[in-house]
Tab-separated table of C-alpha atoms in Angstrom:
chain	number	residue	atom	x	y	z
A	599	MET	CA	146.013	-1.208	32.553
A	600	ARG	CA	146.823	1.174	29.712
A	601	LEU	CA	148.845	-1.550	27.968
A	602	PHE	CA	145.923	-3.990	28.367
A	603	ARG	CA	143.513	-1.504	26.794
A	604	THR	CA	145.894	-0.933	23.905
A	605	ILE	CA	146.217	-4.673	23.237
A	606	ALA	CA	142.435	-5.165	23.482
A	607	ALA	CA	141.785	-2.309	21.057
A	608	THR	CA	144.316	-3.759	18.618
A	609	LEU	CA	142.741	-7.223	18.736
A	610	LEU	CA	139.274	-5.742	18.213
A	611	SER	CA	140.512	-3.760	15.207
A	612	VAL	CA	142.065	-6.875	13.683
A	613	ALA	CA	138.849	-8.834	14.261
A	614	LEU	CA	136.732	-6.166	12.573
A	615	THR	CA	139.181	-6.031	9.669
A	616	MET	CA	139.127	-9.799	9.143
A	617	ALA	CA	135.331	-10.119	9.455
A	618	PRO	CA	134.534	-9.192	5.809
A	619	LEU	CA	136.974	-11.911	4.664
A	620	THR	CA	134.688	-14.620	6.026
A	621	PRO	CA	133.389	-16.684	3.074
A	622	VAL	CA	129.766	-16.152	2.154
A	623	HIS	CA	127.789	-19.403	2.131
A	624	ALA	CA	124.666	-20.250	0.187
A	625	ALA	CA	121.322	-18.921	1.273
A	626	PRO	CA	119.992	-20.680	4.396
A	627	ALA	CA	116.722	-22.581	4.184
A	628	ARG	CA	114.511	-24.650	6.465
A	629	ILE	CA	114.664	-28.404	6.104
A	630	LYS	CA	110.937	-28.541	5.307
A	631	ASP	CA	111.520	-26.267	2.291
A	632	ILE	CA	114.265	-28.337	0.664
A	633	VAL	CA	113.134	-31.948	1.229
A	634	ASP	CA	110.130	-34.157	0.610
A	635	MET	CA	109.287	-36.595	3.385
A	636	GLU	CA	108.612	-40.200	2.529
A	637	GLY	CA	104.910	-41.010	2.690
A	638	ILE	CA	103.776	-37.363	2.595
A	639	ARG	CA	102.783	-37.057	-1.052
A	640	GLU	CA	99.871	-36.445	-3.387
A	641	ASN	CA	98.330	-39.057	-5.686
A	642	GLN	CA	97.034	-38.335	-9.196
A	643	LEU	CA	93.457	-39.239	-10.064
A	644	VAL	CA	91.738	-39.239	-13.453
A	645	GLY	CA	88.205	-39.822	-14.716
A	646	TYR	CA	85.996	-39.561	-17.801
A	647	GLY	CA	82.671	-37.754	-17.619
A	648	LEU	CA	80.067	-35.616	-19.324
A	649	VAL	CA	79.368	-31.908	-18.993
A	650	VAL	CA	75.762	-30.921	-19.741
A	651	GLY	CA	73.878	-27.653	-19.927
A	652	LEU	CA	76.062	-26.003	-22.568
A	653	ASN	CA	74.506	-23.317	-24.716
A	654	GLY	CA	75.044	-25.026	-28.066
A	655	THR	CA	78.839	-25.176	-27.595
A	656	GLY	CA	79.096	-28.905	-26.904
A	657	ASP	CA	80.458	-31.739	-29.012
A	658	SER	CA	79.001	-32.477	-32.410
A	659	LEU	CA	77.831	-36.066	-31.969
A	660	ASN	CA	78.654	-37.017	-35.552
A	661	ASN	CA	82.328	-36.079	-35.055
A	662	SER	CA	82.576	-37.367	-31.470
A	663	PRO	CA	81.149	-40.902	-31.369
A	664	PHE	CA	82.407	-41.466	-27.817
A	665	THR	CA	80.241	-38.579	-26.619
A	666	LYS	CA	77.184	-40.100	-28.295
A	667	GLN	CA	77.892	-43.527	-26.806
A	668	SER	CA	78.423	-42.066	-23.331
A	669	LEU	CA	75.209	-40.057	-23.572
A	670	GLN	CA	73.168	-43.080	-24.643
A	671	SER	CA	74.692	-45.249	-21.894
A	672	MET	CA	73.915	-42.640	-19.256
A	673	LEU	CA	70.317	-42.262	-20.423
A	674	GLU	CA	69.815	-46.043	-20.419
A	675	ARG	CA	71.025	-46.260	-16.809
A	676	LEU	CA	68.414	-43.629	-15.977
A	677	GLY	CA	65.680	-45.602	-17.735
A	678	VAL	CA	65.567	-43.732	-21.043
A	679	ASN	CA	65.875	-45.918	-24.153
A	680	THR	CA	67.519	-44.130	-27.092
A	681	GLN	CA	68.668	-47.156	-29.112
A	682	GLY	CA	68.033	-46.601	-32.832
A	683	GLU	CA	67.138	-42.947	-32.301
A	684	ASN	CA	68.990	-40.106	-33.975
A	685	VAL	CA	70.238	-38.096	-31.019
A	686	ARG	CA	71.012	-34.541	-32.015
A	687	THR	CA	72.160	-32.205	-29.251
A	688	ALA	CA	74.946	-29.679	-28.929
A	689	ASN	CA	74.637	-29.163	-25.195
A	690	VAL	CA	76.800	-32.119	-24.067
A	691	ALA	CA	80.600	-32.431	-24.041
A	692	ALA	CA	82.879	-35.311	-23.109
A	693	VAL	CA	85.588	-34.252	-20.674
A	694	MET	CA	88.558	-35.627	-18.793
A	695	VAL	CA	88.582	-34.869	-15.074
A	696	THR	CA	91.868	-34.764	-13.146
A	697	ALA	CA	92.696	-34.131	-9.500
A	698	ASN	CA	95.479	-34.545	-6.952
A	699	LEU	CA	94.468	-36.500	-3.867
A	700	PRO	CA	96.045	-34.646	-0.895
A	701	PRO	CA	98.195	-36.635	1.523
A	702	PHE	CA	96.297	-38.072	4.483
A	703	ALA	CA	92.950	-36.940	3.050
A	704	THR	CA	90.112	-38.485	5.040
A	705	GLN	CA	86.912	-40.025	3.722
A	706	GLY	CA	84.205	-37.422	3.276
A	707	SER	CA	86.519	-34.439	2.736
A	708	ARG	CA	86.559	-32.500	-0.534
A	709	MET	CA	89.161	-31.434	-3.072
A	710	ASP	CA	89.357	-29.374	-6.264
A	711	VAL	CA	89.190	-30.933	-9.733
A	712	SER	CA	90.169	-29.769	-13.225
A	713	VAL	CA	87.999	-30.367	-16.296
A	714	ALA	CA	89.207	-30.407	-19.933
A	715	ALA	CA	87.184	-30.980	-23.099
A	716	LEU	CA	87.921	-34.196	-24.989
A	717	GLY	CA	85.922	-33.638	-28.195
A	718	ASP	CA	85.328	-30.638	-30.443
A	719	SER	CA	83.405	-28.561	-27.935
A	720	ASP	CA	83.846	-24.794	-28.339
A	721	SER	CA	83.332	-23.831	-24.703
A	722	LEU	CA	82.413	-25.341	-21.322
A	723	GLN	CA	80.884	-22.103	-20.065
A	724	GLY	CA	77.730	-22.668	-18.055
A	725	GLY	CA	78.126	-26.451	-18.022
A	726	THR	CA	77.670	-28.875	-15.138
A	727	LEU	CA	79.757	-31.989	-14.653
A	728	LEU	CA	77.720	-35.119	-13.966
A	729	VAL	CA	78.785	-37.742	-11.413
A	730	THR	CA	82.285	-38.871	-12.462
A	731	PRO	CA	84.350	-41.529	-10.640
A	732	LEU	CA	88.022	-40.604	-10.239
A	733	LEU	CA	90.429	-43.525	-10.467
A	734	GLY	CA	93.948	-43.984	-9.143
A	735	ALA	CA	96.858	-45.762	-10.804
A	736	ASP	CA	95.631	-49.044	-9.286
A	737	GLY	CA	92.214	-48.723	-10.968
A	738	GLU	CA	90.346	-48.145	-7.701
A	739	VAL	CA	87.820	-45.319	-7.242
A	740	TYR	CA	89.103	-42.787	-4.712
A	741	ALA	CA	86.737	-39.859	-5.280
A	742	ILE	CA	83.504	-38.796	-7.000
A	743	ALA	CA	83.338	-35.455	-8.837
A	744	GLN	CA	80.286	-33.378	-9.745
A	745	GLY	CA	79.322	-29.727	-9.954
A	746	PRO	CA	79.231	-26.549	-12.078
A	747	VAL	CA	82.329	-25.844	-14.165
A	748	LEU	CA	84.023	-22.453	-13.852
A	749	ILE	CA	86.183	-21.361	-16.800
A	750	ASN	CA	88.750	-18.558	-17.055
A	751	GLY	CA	88.088	-17.654	-20.685
A	752	PHE	CA	85.200	-16.950	-23.024
A	753	SER	CA	84.394	-17.150	-26.707
A	754	ALA	CA	81.995	-15.100	-28.817
A	755	GLN	CA	81.438	-15.130	-32.562
A	756	GLY	CA	79.327	-13.533	-35.239
A	757	ASP	CA	78.869	-14.029	-38.948
A	758	ALA	CA	82.243	-12.570	-39.926
A	759	ALA	CA	84.348	-12.423	-36.769
A	760	SER	CA	85.009	-14.276	-33.533
A	761	VAL	CA	86.755	-13.477	-30.261
A	762	ILE	CA	88.360	-16.023	-27.918
A	763	SER	CA	89.912	-15.043	-24.594
A	764	GLY	CA	91.846	-17.579	-22.553
A	765	VAL	CA	91.016	-21.257	-22.953
A	766	PRO	CA	87.243	-21.763	-22.683
A	767	THR	CA	87.529	-25.552	-23.097
A	768	THR	CA	89.174	-26.056	-19.693
A	769	GLY	CA	87.733	-25.297	-16.284
A	770	ARG	CA	87.853	-26.036	-12.599
A	771	ILE	CA	85.387	-27.088	-9.914
A	772	SER	CA	86.264	-25.795	-6.476
A	773	SER	CA	85.708	-28.512	-3.846
A	774	GLY	CA	84.034	-30.489	-6.608
A	775	ALA	CA	85.140	-33.989	-5.584
A	776	LEU	CA	84.122	-35.996	-2.544
A	777	ILE	CA	86.809	-38.396	-1.303
A	778	GLU	CA	85.491	-41.949	-0.922
A	779	ARG	CA	88.660	-43.958	-0.212
A	780	GLU	CA	91.691	-43.173	1.960
A	781	ILE	CA	95.330	-44.053	1.343
A	782	ASP	CA	96.315	-46.706	3.882
A	783	PHE	CA	99.505	-45.234	5.359
A	784	HIS	CA	100.150	-44.677	9.072
A	785	LEU	CA	102.976	-42.193	9.433
A	786	GLY	CA	102.952	-42.190	13.233
A	787	SER	CA	103.728	-45.910	13.436
A	788	GLN	CA	106.904	-45.644	11.364
A	789	HIS	CA	110.292	-45.969	13.094
A	790	SER	CA	112.380	-44.979	10.083
A	791	LEU	CA	111.791	-42.940	6.934
A	792	ARG	CA	113.707	-41.072	4.265
A	793	LEU	CA	114.033	-37.399	3.407
A	794	ALA	CA	114.280	-36.804	-0.360
A	795	LEU	CA	116.182	-33.658	-1.357
A	796	ARG	CA	114.425	-31.655	-4.040
A	797	ASN	CA	117.826	-30.603	-5.408
A	798	PRO	CA	120.151	-33.566	-4.753
A	799	ASP	CA	123.569	-32.547	-3.473
A	800	LEU	CA	126.135	-34.375	-1.346
A	801	THR	CA	127.089	-31.331	0.703
A	802	THR	CA	123.497	-30.374	1.448
A	803	ALA	CA	122.589	-33.953	2.432
A	804	ARG	CA	125.504	-34.100	4.880
A	805	ARG	CA	124.618	-30.703	6.372
A	806	ILE	CA	121.030	-31.836	6.925
A	807	ALA	CA	122.239	-34.944	8.749
A	808	LEU	CA	124.654	-32.935	10.900
A	809	ALA	CA	121.971	-30.371	11.790
A	810	VAL	CA	119.505	-33.086	12.838
A	811	ASN	CA	122.075	-35.025	14.884
A	812	ASP	CA	123.299	-31.882	16.648
A	813	PHE	CA	119.734	-30.915	17.530
A	814	ILE	CA	118.647	-34.367	18.754
A	815	GLY	CA	121.979	-35.206	20.371
A	816	ALA	CA	122.039	-38.724	18.933
A	817	PRO	CA	122.962	-40.328	15.564
A	818	THR	CA	119.464	-39.978	14.152
A	819	ALA	CA	120.117	-38.958	10.520
A	820	VAL	CA	122.427	-40.668	8.030
A	821	PRO	CA	123.051	-39.363	4.452
A	822	GLU	CA	122.664	-42.317	2.094
A	823	ASP	CA	123.260	-40.563	-1.230
A	824	PRO	CA	123.053	-37.031	-2.705
A	825	GLY	CA	119.262	-37.154	-2.694
A	826	THR	CA	118.411	-39.159	0.427
A	827	VAL	CA	118.817	-38.740	4.186
A	828	ARG	CA	117.461	-41.542	6.379
A	829	LEU	CA	115.909	-40.750	9.763
A	830	THR	CA	115.686	-43.328	12.549
A	831	LEU	CA	113.596	-42.714	15.643
A	832	PRO	CA	115.943	-42.660	18.697
A	833	ARG	CA	115.155	-45.090	21.489
A	834	ASN	CA	115.003	-42.423	24.172
A	835	PHE	CA	113.012	-39.931	22.057
A	836	ASN	CA	109.857	-38.719	23.797
A	837	GLY	CA	107.389	-39.077	20.930
A	838	ASN	CA	106.794	-40.785	17.595
A	839	ILE	CA	108.130	-40.057	14.114
A	840	VAL	CA	105.635	-37.211	13.663
A	841	ASP	CA	107.055	-35.441	16.721
A	842	LEU	CA	110.564	-35.934	15.351
A	843	LEU	CA	109.658	-34.454	11.979
A	844	THR	CA	107.949	-31.515	13.669
A	845	ASP	CA	111.087	-30.795	15.689
A	846	ILE	CA	113.577	-30.939	12.820
A	847	GLU	CA	111.639	-29.392	9.913
A	848	GLN	CA	112.291	-25.873	11.252
A	849	LEU	CA	116.080	-26.357	11.436
A	850	ILE	CA	118.090	-23.996	9.234
A	851	VAL	CA	120.584	-25.541	6.786
A	852	GLN	CA	123.049	-23.851	4.460
A	853	THR	CA	122.200	-25.295	1.055
A	854	ASP	CA	124.738	-25.936	-1.664
A	855	GLN	CA	124.417	-26.572	-5.380
A	856	THR	CA	126.449	-27.550	-8.424
A	857	ALA	CA	127.746	-24.786	-10.659
A	858	LYS	CA	125.367	-24.914	-13.607
A	859	ILE	CA	124.313	-22.860	-16.616
A	860	VAL	CA	120.820	-23.517	-17.965
A	861	ILE	CA	120.205	-22.557	-21.603
A	862	ASP	CA	116.883	-22.430	-23.448
A	863	GLU	CA	117.830	-22.191	-27.116
A	864	ASN	CA	114.236	-21.664	-28.268
A	865	SER	CA	113.749	-18.438	-26.304
A	866	GLY	CA	117.395	-17.437	-25.899
A	867	ILE	CA	117.228	-17.466	-22.086
A	868	ILE	CA	120.426	-18.040	-20.091
A	869	VAL	CA	120.434	-18.615	-16.322
A	870	MET	CA	123.677	-18.946	-14.373
A	871	GLY	CA	124.263	-20.184	-10.849
A	872	LYS	CA	126.306	-18.137	-8.415
A	873	ASP	CA	129.188	-20.652	-8.358
A	874	VAL	CA	129.891	-20.448	-12.103
A	875	ARG	CA	133.528	-19.535	-12.754
A	876	VAL	CA	135.568	-19.019	-15.920
A	877	SER	CA	139.294	-18.900	-16.547
A	878	SER	CA	140.895	-16.155	-18.629
A	879	VAL	CA	140.047	-16.637	-22.300
A	880	ALA	CA	140.115	-14.558	-25.465
A	881	VAL	CA	136.936	-14.515	-27.585
A	882	ALA	CA	136.299	-13.191	-31.089
A	883	GLN	CA	132.935	-13.285	-32.813
A	884	SER	CA	132.029	-12.528	-36.435
A	885	ASN	CA	128.606	-11.441	-37.668
A	886	LEU	CA	127.516	-12.263	-41.221
A	887	THR	CA	124.411	-10.475	-42.532
A	888	VAL	CA	122.819	-11.294	-45.889
A	889	THR	CA	120.098	-8.939	-47.187
A	890	ILE	CA	117.934	-9.862	-50.187
A	891	ALA	CA	115.466	-7.370	-51.660
A	892	GLU	CA	113.182	-8.079	-54.631
A	893	ASN	CA	112.251	-5.075	-56.812
A	894	PRO	CA	110.506	-6.406	-59.945
A	895	GLU	CA	110.238	-4.023	-62.903
A	896	VAL	CA	107.356	-3.788	-65.387
A	897	VAL	CA	108.441	-3.481	-69.053
A	898	GLN	CA	105.972	-1.910	-71.505
A	899	PRO	CA	106.183	-2.683	-75.276
A	900	ASN	CA	106.514	0.093	-77.854
A	901	PRO	CA	103.291	1.455	-79.379
A	902	LEU	CA	101.885	-0.584	-82.279
A	903	SER	CA	104.610	-3.211	-81.829
A	904	LEU	CA	102.185	-6.017	-80.943
A	905	GLY	CA	104.358	-6.734	-77.894
A	906	GLN	CA	103.198	-7.801	-74.428
A	907	THR	CA	103.724	-6.245	-71.073
A	908	ALA	CA	106.251	-8.268	-69.053
A	909	VAL	CA	107.640	-8.272	-65.524
A	910	GLU	CA	111.381	-8.618	-65.180
A	911	PRO	CA	112.850	-9.702	-61.827
A	912	ASN	CA	115.335	-7.400	-60.139
A	913	THR	CA	117.164	-8.742	-57.079
A	914	ASN	CA	119.397	-6.652	-54.822
A	915	LEU	CA	121.790	-8.838	-52.826
A	916	ASN	CA	123.935	-7.342	-50.059
A	917	VAL	CA	126.400	-9.232	-47.872
A	918	ASN	CA	127.796	-7.508	-44.801
A	919	GLN	CA	130.365	-9.098	-42.540
A	920	SER	CA	131.527	-7.371	-39.368
A	921	ASP	CA	134.531	-8.833	-37.586
A	922	THR	CA	135.140	-8.301	-33.889
A	923	ALA	CA	138.636	-8.203	-32.498
A	924	LEU	CA	139.678	-10.628	-29.805
A	925	GLN	CA	138.218	-9.641	-26.448
A	926	VAL	CA	139.674	-10.938	-23.204
A	927	VAL	CA	137.302	-12.324	-20.591
A	928	ASN	CA	139.302	-12.173	-17.378
A	929	GLU	CA	139.244	-14.912	-14.783
A	930	SER	CA	136.156	-14.380	-12.641
A	931	VAL	CA	135.811	-14.732	-8.898
A	932	THR	CA	132.164	-13.772	-8.604
A	933	LEU	CA	129.131	-14.156	-10.845
A	934	GLN	CA	128.961	-10.378	-11.305
A	935	GLN	CA	132.515	-10.314	-12.685
A	936	LEU	CA	131.656	-13.094	-15.124
A	937	VAL	CA	128.504	-11.300	-16.297
A	938	ASP	CA	130.408	-8.018	-16.706
A	939	GLY	CA	133.078	-9.767	-18.774
A	940	LEU	CA	130.542	-11.416	-21.090
A	941	ASN	CA	128.514	-8.211	-21.447
A	942	ALA	CA	131.686	-6.412	-22.525
A	943	LEU	CA	131.621	-8.490	-25.708
A	944	GLY	CA	128.445	-6.675	-26.776
A	945	ILE	CA	126.730	-9.702	-28.289
A	946	SER	CA	123.181	-11.017	-28.332
A	947	PRO	CA	121.988	-13.790	-25.985
A	948	ARG	CA	121.837	-16.321	-28.843
A	949	ASP	CA	125.477	-15.610	-29.770
A	950	LEU	CA	126.358	-15.827	-26.084
A	951	ILE	CA	124.943	-19.373	-25.998
A	952	ALA	CA	127.391	-20.464	-28.691
A	953	ILE	CA	130.268	-18.668	-26.960
A	954	LEU	CA	129.523	-20.347	-23.617
A	955	GLN	CA	129.477	-23.759	-25.291
A	956	ALA	CA	132.793	-22.985	-27.012
A	957	ILE	CA	134.369	-21.841	-23.727
A	958	LYS	CA	133.131	-25.048	-22.113
A	959	ALA	CA	134.784	-27.053	-24.887
A	960	THR	CA	138.146	-25.396	-24.140
A	961	GLY	CA	137.884	-26.387	-20.484
A	962	ALA	CA	137.914	-22.781	-19.256
A	963	LEU	CA	134.342	-22.874	-17.922
A	964	GLN	CA	134.013	-24.503	-14.499
A	965	ALA	CA	130.305	-25.272	-14.687
A	966	GLU	CA	127.843	-27.728	-16.121
A	967	ILE	CA	125.787	-26.622	-19.140
A	968	GLU	CA	122.219	-27.908	-19.355
A	969	VAL	CA	120.292	-27.236	-22.574
A	970	LEU	CA	116.506	-27.312	-22.274
């Protein structure tokens, strides 16, 4: 018995010692958070309308002929004849109205809309959008928008100064559109559909398929490519495709991603993925600084010499070049080691962008560089 306890204690000690050596995988995520399901999507709508009731901040009709034409057409439909009249009003603005039709939205439900000025209006504050049809990509009317416009900014001006906060020429109408037409798609009657990965990856697609098949107990999911996993409703499944999606969307999957470095050269931002690795390289970087200062001098003529006062240019030019010795960036195993090695160079983010591109050219950087 004593020998058995000794062996058991030894095995437990070895197991605890080996536990930290287990590789760390990517962060787990639910299937519903990493895929888009075929048929469950929004649809973009757009419309052209008029906002009225502005306090003199609308379009100037002489500079916005489309606003004048729209106003006259609207008044004619209401029985007011303005042909040949000189319409002068600053309380109307032409706007573009946009909205996203939610998936499976039913007729009679409401949705939010966004309003943006089209002409030279200064502000949409206090305005009301008149009845505006919202069209889909097929040219059909799917919703009707109307209501008071709420803006996030304001503008105020006087004779010698003006203040503008935010963007007063854009606004939003909460629940401002009434849905008139539904998208004809019956999800429950489908026997097969596709899952589209938001970040396409072969490993992640295969893990999703394995997780679904293990949970269902039948070959239900098949990875077709890095961005697509096809689901097929099993014959003996007790339910329709909606029940299947409800069961699998909560499954946890270890996601994977390609080693990538994203660079924004305009702002100098660098973002690295956790799988970025670099081989041992030596890097040297030279800084060249040129300073130019203009100090013009005024030269006065002697008294009674009939000379003229002149300005002579005086330029101070200074060139400073600082050379940095070769610095070794050791082979990295983790992202923290790579960051520590690059920070040891003591360079700015913009210089680091050039260094990363040069390291990539040597083949020592095991990652993809994407420049925005």
